[in-house]
């Protein structure tokens, strides 16, 4: 593999070590992009800060918590509602955000009194919420406010509340990834082991590194519950504060996003002897293997097989409908961290698209090792690209679609490249068997959107065809398909509902017969009594 | 013969690098343990030996080994016709190559960080 220098970045020679072209017969030992380094001055990065990583990515998906930022109001506003991590308690954590609203005078005179007043006001305004996370920002860190001391004071005054303090100001690391690290270790040190959970199954897991984007967690939790597994906690999507304090009692940590939370799983293994099982929740084959592994661990693999059979029979014909129409389309896989390796191989294998580039905004070299290994030859791997590099890559690679965040997504649209939001999704959930079909449908809709086709025409110089009328996606996608594919009897477009989450939330205990069957005897006795 | 063995090792190594995640734990000592435990168990399963995990940490390695051995048998059916000696030699080569790609030859500078 060879390091790649962008034409636009020759004036920043350090950037050359951040991009690699995957060549034939070459391995990770030949070249690997540098990663998790401070952004080079002069390179306008698309990264978030360490406060954002701690609060917005990891902390805030916890659902039954007042999330308050101790700092200027802009810090909390800019990390509010831009990622769709829903929850089954009416999205409390999405609807409300809290800030102490520090001003210049507080920087001069201190803001501890302000913080305490805000904490008390917030608990008073929401008397049913008894848990709080406080996030330090650059401003409160620089003036040295002792947030932990204030939190302790409040907990003594209000004995029914519990407060978690996360000291991850924006400058604490080169990117949001620094914040992921800080909050994982802080949660483990301060909160894990402080609650003893009610165990309701012989098979107990923590589901770690899962943020319930548009319901991902609820889809996966449904599979686990159908297998009779108790999901003791989810770190952190749709997760409950007190459940997460009880993580030490799980039998297995099932790890999805290793980038954001492998630290936690590694420490849980060292301190509590809980094994770490890395899984892929995306794609039929990887998800099937993952469910089988979890089943095998507990000796209930037949239950996993039952789900895999049922879900594959239901959804595979729909996935294949899209695969026939996406075959050979070029995509850039440009997410934040883990999705570059969760998706790199499986969108190629199961949807037929060609991944011409992978990048990560805040990933470490370990993420690049995984992503490059899974991508096909010829893929351009980029660490922490700036906007000009991303543009240069798109002009050169000519992707049919890019999967990325909303910042690069916007300038991709300006050069007429359709984009899908890899962080918040378009019409998710994208996890699970049905979710994977929804992702394929979103890619199909993006690539074959008649609007995008019209946008490709430059009215200042292109000839405007006047002999063509109205077109649909289907007319565009099926133009070059043979009759045997166009009307293949076994294939069909997505037939699921607009929103699949309400049905999952409406399930009752009778929908999970294994959970009842596996309930420990003492619990059964307690319930009978 | 040597070239056939090398080619087969590469096929099995490529499968791991593309489809597995266990070889990419974040530190050298973790990768050494993961590679050793999972590939040793995979070898034993492929040789039809009985594997009895000692505890839940060991069972987690066994789980990855079971799924890897099944995948090998499915995607590389020639493996089912090899003798125990041949499989042992093959998996020794796989282990050495995976150790090289993920540990000794790795350019990942975080592998030696003392802390998680």
XYZ file of C-alpha atoms in Angstrom:
645
model
C 0.000 0.000 0.000
C 1.220 3.447 -0.790
C 0.714 6.668 1.080
C -1.362 9.118 -0.933
C -0.746 12.839 -1.186
C -3.652 15.045 -2.159
C -2.888 17.805 -4.659
C -4.654 20.276 -2.393
C -2.512 19.311 0.591
C 0.998 19.493 -0.800
C 1.388 22.623 1.328
C 0.706 20.480 4.420
C 3.242 17.675 3.938
C 2.278 15.981 7.220
C -1.047 15.074 5.645
C 0.603 12.538 3.359
C 0.861 10.067 6.250
C -2.906 10.219 6.737
C -4.026 8.621 3.461
C -3.262 5.239 1.957
C -4.258 3.559 -1.284
C -4.937 -0.160 -0.901
C -2.930 -1.781 -3.674
C -2.724 -5.350 -4.903
C -0.582 -7.828 -2.974
C 0.000 -5.276 -0.237
C -0.723 -5.568 3.471
C -1.258 -3.507 6.584
C 2.430 -3.943 7.324
C 3.306 -1.861 4.254
C 1.405 1.303 5.137
C -1.217 2.441 7.621
C -2.681 5.937 7.900
C -1.681 7.893 10.981
C -4.617 8.375 13.310
C -5.906 9.911 16.546
C -3.480 12.801 16.229
C -4.118 16.484 16.747
C -5.397 18.081 13.585
C -2.566 19.758 11.707
C -2.797 23.571 11.749
C -3.975 24.722 8.342
C -6.107 21.657 7.778
C -9.745 22.544 8.401
C -10.957 19.386 10.077
C -14.526 18.112 10.215
C -14.039 16.660 13.675
C -15.954 17.322 16.862
C -14.311 18.093 20.207
C -13.758 15.854 23.235
C -16.711 17.422 25.072
C -18.951 16.596 22.118
C -17.639 13.026 22.068
C -18.371 12.548 25.753
C -21.711 14.318 25.935
C -23.314 14.102 22.531
C -22.114 10.697 21.395
C -21.983 8.672 24.591
C -23.599 10.391 27.547
C -26.793 11.815 26.145
C -28.331 8.642 24.710
C -28.923 7.619 28.356
C -32.629 8.158 28.548
C -33.685 8.835 32.140
C -31.154 11.517 32.889
C -30.945 15.311 32.999
C -27.884 16.054 30.873
C -26.464 19.408 31.833
C -23.433 21.198 30.410
C -21.485 23.436 32.723
C -20.453 26.091 30.260
C -21.661 28.531 27.631
C -25.051 27.774 26.186
C -23.596 27.236 22.710
C -21.801 24.077 23.813
C -25.029 22.374 24.788
C -27.021 23.782 21.877
C -24.538 22.500 19.329
C -24.712 19.013 20.789
C -28.483 18.841 20.898
C -30.917 16.956 18.704
C -28.572 16.445 15.769
C -28.340 12.688 16.216
C -31.431 10.530 16.277
C -30.856 8.379 19.352
C -34.440 7.813 20.309
C -35.669 6.222 23.525
C -38.731 4.439 24.796
C -39.482 7.078 27.472
C -40.843 9.646 25.049
C -37.354 10.803 24.089
C -36.786 12.797 27.271
C -33.053 13.054 26.609
C -33.641 14.350 23.090
C -36.388 16.796 23.911
C -34.532 18.656 26.641
C -31.020 19.933 26.971
C -29.649 21.884 29.908
C -26.827 24.369 30.355
C -25.593 26.598 33.135
C -25.155 29.379 30.573
C -21.774 30.630 31.759
C -20.938 34.205 30.813
C -17.784 36.309 31.010
C -18.539 37.352 34.604
C -18.568 33.702 35.672
C -15.176 33.188 34.078
C -13.901 36.022 36.272
C -15.723 35.223 39.505
C -16.328 31.476 39.230
C -19.452 29.538 38.345
C -19.867 26.972 41.122
C -22.830 28.809 42.673
C -24.390 29.077 39.246
C -23.912 25.361 38.725
C -25.560 24.429 42.002
C -28.488 26.718 41.345
C -28.964 25.168 37.903
C -28.808 21.620 39.215
C -31.473 22.330 41.820
C -33.657 24.144 39.288
C -33.426 21.288 36.835
C -34.403 18.647 39.395
C -37.272 20.872 40.526
C -38.485 21.359 36.962
C -38.460 17.613 36.306
C -39.356 16.004 39.620
C -39.691 12.530 38.092
C -36.094 12.480 36.891
C -33.680 11.630 39.676
C -30.478 11.145 37.732
C -28.129 13.705 36.219
C -24.931 13.854 34.162
C -22.871 17.027 34.312
C -20.491 17.724 31.460
C -17.502 19.974 31.926
C -16.689 22.297 29.015
C -13.528 24.200 28.096
C -14.736 27.291 29.936
C -15.512 25.599 33.254
C -12.371 23.457 33.034
C -10.103 26.454 32.479
C -11.414 28.347 35.507
C -11.149 25.230 37.659
C -14.696 24.883 38.961
C -14.937 21.820 41.213
C -17.959 20.164 39.661
C -17.625 16.952 41.674
C -17.749 18.871 44.958
C -20.944 20.653 43.919
C -22.489 17.374 42.767
C -21.641 15.818 46.128
C -23.239 18.728 47.984
C -26.441 18.329 46.006
C -26.533 14.562 46.531
C -26.269 15.160 50.274
C -29.107 17.686 50.175
C -31.277 15.546 47.874
C -30.628 11.946 48.921
C -32.859 10.446 46.221
C -30.786 11.823 43.354
C -27.579 10.529 41.844
C -25.189 12.597 39.750
C -22.422 11.592 37.363
C -19.681 14.081 36.564
C -17.827 13.900 33.275
C -14.689 16.004 33.122
C -14.074 15.995 29.397
C -13.632 19.562 28.185
C -13.317 20.124 24.454
C -9.550 20.320 24.497
C -9.104 16.964 26.257
C -7.910 15.042 23.230
C -7.439 15.466 19.513
C -11.067 14.762 18.617
C -14.376 13.518 19.977
C -12.681 10.174 20.472
C -10.829 11.611 23.457
C -14.215 12.247 25.029
C -15.377 8.690 24.372
C -12.338 7.451 26.254
C -12.768 9.821 29.168
C -16.447 9.155 29.771
C -16.035 5.363 29.504
C -13.332 5.265 32.144
C -15.123 7.817 34.355
C -18.355 5.823 34.253
C -16.512 2.657 35.119
C -14.600 4.243 37.990
C -17.465 6.237 39.474
C -20.674 4.352 38.766
C -20.252 0.701 37.802
C -20.766 -1.508 40.828
C -22.942 0.950 42.744
C -26.256 -0.807 42.046
C -27.153 -4.474 42.407
C -29.499 -5.492 39.612
C -32.457 -7.829 39.502
C -31.379 -10.806 37.439
C -34.256 -12.301 35.481
C -32.537 -14.802 33.181
C -29.746 -17.337 33.223
C -28.259 -15.465 30.287
C -27.265 -11.896 31.012
C -25.435 -9.440 28.754
C -24.387 -5.832 28.570
C -24.894 -4.497 25.071
C -22.027 -2.024 24.711
C -21.312 0.652 22.089
C -24.859 0.805 20.789
C -26.601 4.175 20.568
C -30.110 3.344 19.376
C -29.940 5.424 16.222
C -33.548 5.434 14.980
C -34.159 2.307 17.042
C -31.098 0.099 16.326
C -30.870 -0.932 19.969
C -34.511 -1.877 20.164
C -34.183 -4.105 17.098
C -31.184 -5.933 18.541
C -32.694 -6.110 22.010
C -35.717 -7.816 20.488
C -33.476 -10.548 19.029
C -31.730 -11.029 22.359
C -35.003 -11.215 24.260
C -36.404 -13.680 21.753
C -33.393 -15.837 22.624
C -34.207 -15.557 26.328
C -31.322 -13.219 27.094
C -31.611 -10.443 29.651
C -30.058 -7.225 28.356
C -28.924 -5.941 31.718
C -27.789 -2.615 30.293
C -27.117 -0.889 27.019
C -24.194 1.468 26.845
C -25.799 3.853 26.170
C -28.581 4.056 23.545
C -31.996 3.779 25.193
C -29.986 2.833 28.275
C -31.034 3.523 31.822
C -28.634 5.201 34.267
C -29.185 2.696 37.057
C -28.977 -0.310 34.733
C -25.588 0.952 33.646
C -24.449 1.157 37.261
C -25.044 -2.594 37.426
C -22.894 -3.583 34.429
C -20.576 -5.611 36.662
C -23.180 -8.382 36.997
C -23.407 -9.356 33.316
C -22.047 -12.665 32.059
C -20.939 -11.288 28.708
C -20.208 -7.906 27.141
C -21.496 -7.820 23.589
C -19.525 -5.024 21.939
C -20.811 -3.263 18.852
C -18.891 0.022 18.454
C -15.428 -0.867 19.654
C -14.182 2.582 18.695
C -16.262 4.419 21.239
C -16.357 1.946 24.089
C -13.820 -0.852 23.865
C -12.095 0.826 26.806
C -15.061 -0.054 28.964
C -15.163 -3.678 27.848
C -11.422 -4.088 28.317
C -11.626 -2.758 31.860
C -14.733 -4.812 32.669
C -12.773 -7.881 31.635
C -9.781 -6.954 33.781
C -11.735 -5.812 36.851
C -14.760 -8.122 36.797
C -13.750 -11.009 34.525
C -16.526 -10.341 32.012
C -15.520 -11.456 28.504
C -15.718 -9.148 25.496
C -17.374 -10.420 22.327
C -17.092 -8.089 19.325
C -20.054 -8.311 16.983
C -21.470 -6.802 13.779
C -25.145 -5.832 13.933
C -25.185 -4.850 10.249
C -25.632 -7.188 7.288
C -27.296 -10.558 7.064
C -24.181 -12.738 7.277
C -22.264 -10.788 9.922
C -25.391 -10.363 12.045
C -26.223 -14.050 11.728
C -22.703 -14.995 12.817
C -22.978 -12.550 15.715
C -26.291 -13.945 16.974
C -24.905 -17.461 16.661
C -21.862 -16.514 18.725
C -23.977 -15.043 21.496
C -26.190 -18.134 21.378
C -23.189 -20.463 21.471
C -21.765 -18.649 24.475
C -24.875 -19.493 26.474
C -25.533 -22.893 24.868
C -28.733 -21.645 23.209
C -27.536 -21.445 19.613
C -30.687 -23.213 18.392
C -32.666 -20.135 19.423
C -30.351 -17.927 17.401
C -30.729 -20.228 14.402
C -34.504 -19.965 14.693
C -34.344 -16.167 14.469
C -31.823 -16.226 11.620
C -33.967 -18.631 9.589
C -37.138 -16.655 10.151
C -35.648 -13.218 9.485
C -33.616 -14.305 6.464
C -36.635 -15.932 4.818
C -38.680 -12.786 5.411
C -36.190 -10.141 4.310
C -33.566 -11.667 1.974
C -35.768 -11.469 -1.166
C -36.113 -7.737 -0.526
C -32.401 -7.198 0.021
C -31.677 -9.030 -3.224
C -34.129 -6.817 -5.144
C -31.980 -3.827 -4.232
C -28.710 -5.699 -4.774
C -29.633 -6.328 -8.395
C -30.081 -2.602 -8.880
C -27.106 -1.393 -6.860
C -24.587 -3.758 -8.395
C -21.382 -1.952 -9.385
C -22.387 1.434 -8.001
C -19.441 3.274 -6.459
C -19.722 4.540 -2.904
C -17.486 6.395 -0.472
C -17.794 5.074 3.047
C -16.965 8.131 5.097
C -18.419 7.786 8.590
C -17.024 8.862 11.957
C -15.461 5.721 13.333
C -16.780 2.187 13.516
C -19.066 2.031 10.492
C -16.136 2.118 8.124
C -15.304 -1.415 9.240
C -18.844 -2.540 10.102
C -19.930 -1.853 6.518
C -16.827 -1.974 4.257
C -17.057 -5.652 3.275
C -20.731 -6.342 3.738
C -22.184 -3.588 1.563
C -19.974 -4.977 -1.177
C -20.938 -8.585 -0.586
C -24.641 -8.155 0.164
C -25.572 -5.043 -1.837
C -23.066 -5.319 -4.678
C -21.688 -1.788 -4.361
C -17.999 -0.948 -4.802
C -16.414 0.863 -1.857
C -13.919 3.180 -3.549
C -12.915 5.013 -0.385
C -13.101 4.662 3.372
C -12.370 7.417 5.810
C -12.678 8.151 9.462
C -12.958 11.492 11.181
C -11.879 10.386 14.613
C -10.950 6.728 14.329
C -7.677 5.353 15.573
C -5.193 3.273 13.615
C -6.991 0.157 14.849
C -10.102 1.259 12.990
C -8.096 1.747 9.834
C -6.610 -1.727 10.235
C -10.127 -3.169 10.295
C -11.512 -0.911 7.562
C -8.647 -1.406 5.120
C -8.678 -5.171 5.698
C -12.360 -5.302 4.866
C -12.291 -2.945 1.862
C -11.479 -4.166 -1.624
C -8.281 -3.374 -3.498
C -8.124 0.127 -4.886
C -9.917 1.749 -1.958
C -8.525 5.065 -0.771
C -8.335 5.192 3.045
C -8.196 8.677 4.593
C -7.803 9.769 8.197
C -9.333 13.082 9.350
C -9.725 14.598 5.877
C -10.277 18.281 5.374
C -12.985 19.586 3.084
C -10.671 20.185 0.130
C -9.329 16.629 0.333
C -12.836 15.207 0.446
C -13.772 17.264 -2.605
C -10.648 16.177 -4.459
C -11.399 12.543 -3.625
C -14.967 12.850 -4.899
C -13.896 14.537 -8.147
C -11.331 11.805 -8.692
C -13.316 8.754 -7.593
C -16.706 9.868 -8.928
C -18.847 8.024 -6.405
C -22.537 7.437 -7.050
C -23.266 8.049 -3.364
C -21.408 8.823 -0.160
C -22.285 7.732 3.372
C -21.091 10.401 5.770
C -22.064 13.077 8.253
C -24.075 16.178 7.555
C -21.093 18.518 7.260
C -19.364 16.730 4.351
C -22.805 15.653 3.159
C -23.737 19.225 2.421
C -20.759 19.993 0.218
C -21.148 16.613 -1.484
C -24.618 17.675 -2.536
C -23.185 20.913 -3.908
C -21.090 18.922 -6.351
C -24.131 16.749 -7.118
C -23.123 13.628 -5.221
C -26.017 12.125 -3.270
C -25.260 11.460 0.376
C -26.748 9.371 3.135
C -26.303 10.288 6.776
C -24.096 7.545 8.199
C -24.478 8.881 11.745
C -28.171 9.669 12.131
C -29.428 7.606 9.156
C -32.134 8.566 6.708
C -34.922 6.018 7.171
C -33.473 3.769 9.855
C -33.068 1.693 11.825
C -30.390 0.147 9.661
C -29.413 -2.602 12.103
C -31.051 -5.985 12.053
C -32.281 -7.910 9.041
C -35.133 -5.564 8.194
C -32.947 -2.571 8.972
C -30.356 -3.721 6.459
C -33.047 -3.743 3.766
C -34.054 -0.224 4.810
C -30.438 0.867 4.349
C -30.385 -0.717 0.864
C -33.631 1.100 0.074
C -32.135 4.416 1.203
C -29.083 3.864 -1.011
C -31.327 2.969 -3.931
C -33.494 6.031 -3.368
C -30.439 8.285 -3.153
C -28.696 7.000 -6.247
C -31.760 6.805 -8.463
C -33.506 9.921 -7.218
C -34.871 11.734 -10.288
C -34.087 15.004 -8.533
C -30.409 14.102 -8.356
C -30.496 13.095 -11.989
C -31.839 16.543 -12.847
C -29.174 18.147 -10.684
C -26.482 16.493 -12.785
C -27.488 18.734 -15.683
C -25.596 22.005 -15.767
C -28.041 24.431 -17.358
C -25.217 26.870 -18.129
C -23.647 24.523 -20.654
C -25.445 21.202 -20.985
C -28.086 20.613 -23.573
C -31.461 20.194 -21.917
C -33.262 17.163 -23.270
C -36.737 18.111 -24.362
C -37.809 14.728 -25.687
C -38.040 13.128 -22.245
C -40.858 13.466 -19.806
C -41.417 12.329 -16.277
C -39.114 9.613 -14.912
C -39.250 7.497 -11.799
C -36.546 5.736 -9.833
C -37.727 2.434 -11.210
C -37.429 3.667 -14.785
C -33.858 4.716 -14.084
C -32.779 1.665 -12.132
C -34.341 -0.961 -14.392
C -33.237 0.600 -17.661
C -30.391 -1.843 -18.257
C -31.730 -4.854 -16.387
C -32.789 -8.010 -18.179
C -36.394 -9.127 -18.064
C -35.461 -12.090 -15.856
C -34.191 -9.690 -13.193
C -36.735 -6.905 -13.645
C -39.615 -9.195 -12.934
C -37.878 -11.958 -10.982
C -40.685 -13.692 -9.090
C -38.654 -14.223 -5.907
C -37.568 -10.605 -5.461
C -39.522 -7.649 -4.185
C -39.050 -4.112 -2.884
C -39.209 -3.328 0.827
C -42.611 -4.150 2.231
C -42.114 -3.207 5.864
C -43.837 -0.407 7.719
C -42.899 3.268 7.704
C -41.793 2.890 11.338
C -41.045 -0.549 12.709
C -40.262 0.523 16.271
C -43.812 0.896 17.701
C -44.511 -2.805 17.082
C -41.393 -3.744 19.015
C -42.401 -1.504 21.909
C -45.871 -3.029 21.973
C -44.554 -6.533 22.520
C -45.378 -8.121 25.854
C -43.920 -10.928 27.958
C -45.842 -13.521 25.981
C -43.839 -12.531 22.906
C -40.696 -13.656 24.694
C -41.468 -17.157 25.931
C -37.821 -18.076 26.508
C -37.381 -15.199 28.931
C -40.093 -16.609 31.167
C -38.899 -20.169 30.788
C -35.349 -19.262 31.743
C -36.261 -17.086 34.714
C -34.356 -18.294 37.770
C -36.440 -20.263 40.263
C -36.082 -17.813 43.106
C -37.467 -15.073 40.921
C -40.437 -17.222 39.977
C -41.075 -17.826 43.688
C -40.843 -14.138 44.492
C -43.351 -13.332 41.794
C -45.730 -16.070 42.985
C -45.534 -14.798 46.557
C 3.464 -28.183 -2.567
C 4.955 -25.296 -0.642
C 3.230 -22.839 -2.923
C -0.106 -24.628 -2.462
C 0.306 -24.414 1.310
C 1.185 -20.734 1.089
C -1.810 -20.053 -1.090
C -4.110 -21.870 1.312
C -2.709 -20.014 4.299
C -3.374 -16.734 2.520
C -6.963 -17.740 1.797
C -7.611 -18.531 5.453
C -5.804 -15.406 6.646
C -7.783 -13.215 4.236
C -11.007 -14.676 5.559
C -10.078 -13.720 9.109
C -8.939 -10.243 8.136
C -12.138 -9.555 6.218
C -14.792 -11.193 8.347
C -13.529 -11.340 11.932
C -12.965 -8.661 14.544
C -11.358 -10.626 17.378
C -7.808 -10.233 16.008
C -8.017 -6.458 16.271
C -8.199 -5.873 20.010
C -6.424 -2.683 20.913
C -3.215 -3.775 22.630
C -0.380 -6.180 21.844
C -1.023 -8.436 24.820
C -4.693 -8.715 23.964
C -3.979 -9.530 20.328
C -1.437 -12.184 21.354
C -3.995 -13.810 23.639
C -6.839 -13.571 21.146
C -4.807 -15.013 18.266
C -3.351 -17.810 20.390
C -6.533 -18.905 22.097
C -8.886 -18.665 19.140
C -6.582 -20.158 16.529
C -5.504 -23.001 18.821
C -9.135 -23.857 19.484
C -9.956 -23.560 15.787
C -7.194 -26.056 15.044
C -8.547 -28.464 17.663
C -12.073 -28.193 16.298
C -10.891 -28.738 12.721
C -9.045 -31.840 13.932
C -12.269 -33.077 15.597
C -10.746 -32.824 19.051
C -12.989 -32.136 22.012
C -12.604 -28.575 23.270
C -13.802 -27.851 26.800
C -13.646 -24.154 27.709
C -12.362 -23.676 31.258
C -14.250 -20.533 32.193
C -16.358 -17.827 30.603
C -13.349 -15.919 29.269
C -12.164 -19.116 27.615
C -15.675 -19.841 26.384
C -15.706 -16.515 24.558
C -12.586 -17.603 22.639
C -14.209 -20.960 21.934
C -17.278 -19.253 20.466
C -15.166 -17.359 17.926
C -13.253 -20.555 17.145
C -16.405 -22.591 16.503
C -17.767 -20.029 14.059
C -14.398 -19.671 12.318
C -13.988 -23.440 11.925
C -17.492 -23.733 10.488
C -16.804 -20.911 8.041
C -13.562 -22.529 6.943
C -15.321 -25.831 6.290
C -18.063 -24.071 4.348
C -15.997 -21.660 2.250
C -12.860 -23.770 1.808
C -14.142 -27.338 1.425
C -10.663 -28.609 0.624
C -9.927 -28.297 4.334
C -12.229 -31.258 5.023
C -9.910 -33.545 3.042
C -6.735 -32.661 4.916
C -5.104 -34.905 7.493
C -4.584 -33.818 11.078
C -0.902 -33.254 10.372
C -1.697 -31.102 7.363
C -4.288 -29.048 9.260
C -1.818 -28.534 12.099
C 0.825 -27.303 9.721
C -1.704 -25.090 7.924
C -3.013 -23.475 11.086
C 0.505 -22.935 12.377
C 1.131 -20.926 9.237
C -2.142 -19.024 9.679
C -1.259 -18.181 13.272
C 2.197 -16.909 12.310
C 0.799 -14.777 9.499
C -1.998 -13.304 11.626
C 0.517 -12.525 14.379
C 2.650 -10.745 11.801
C -0.184 -8.703 10.308
C -1.750 -7.698 13.604
C 1.204 -7.579 16.002
C 4.820 -7.898 14.918
C 4.385 -6.257 11.521
C 1.634 -3.891 12.577
C 2.216 -0.177 12.141
C -0.412 0.654 14.767
C 1.375 2.843 17.291
C -1.253 2.355 19.997
C -0.570 -1.344 20.464
C 2.080 -0.756 23.102
C 0.192 1.866 25.124
C 0.240 0.586 28.698
C -3.298 1.736 29.475
C -6.637 1.054 27.864
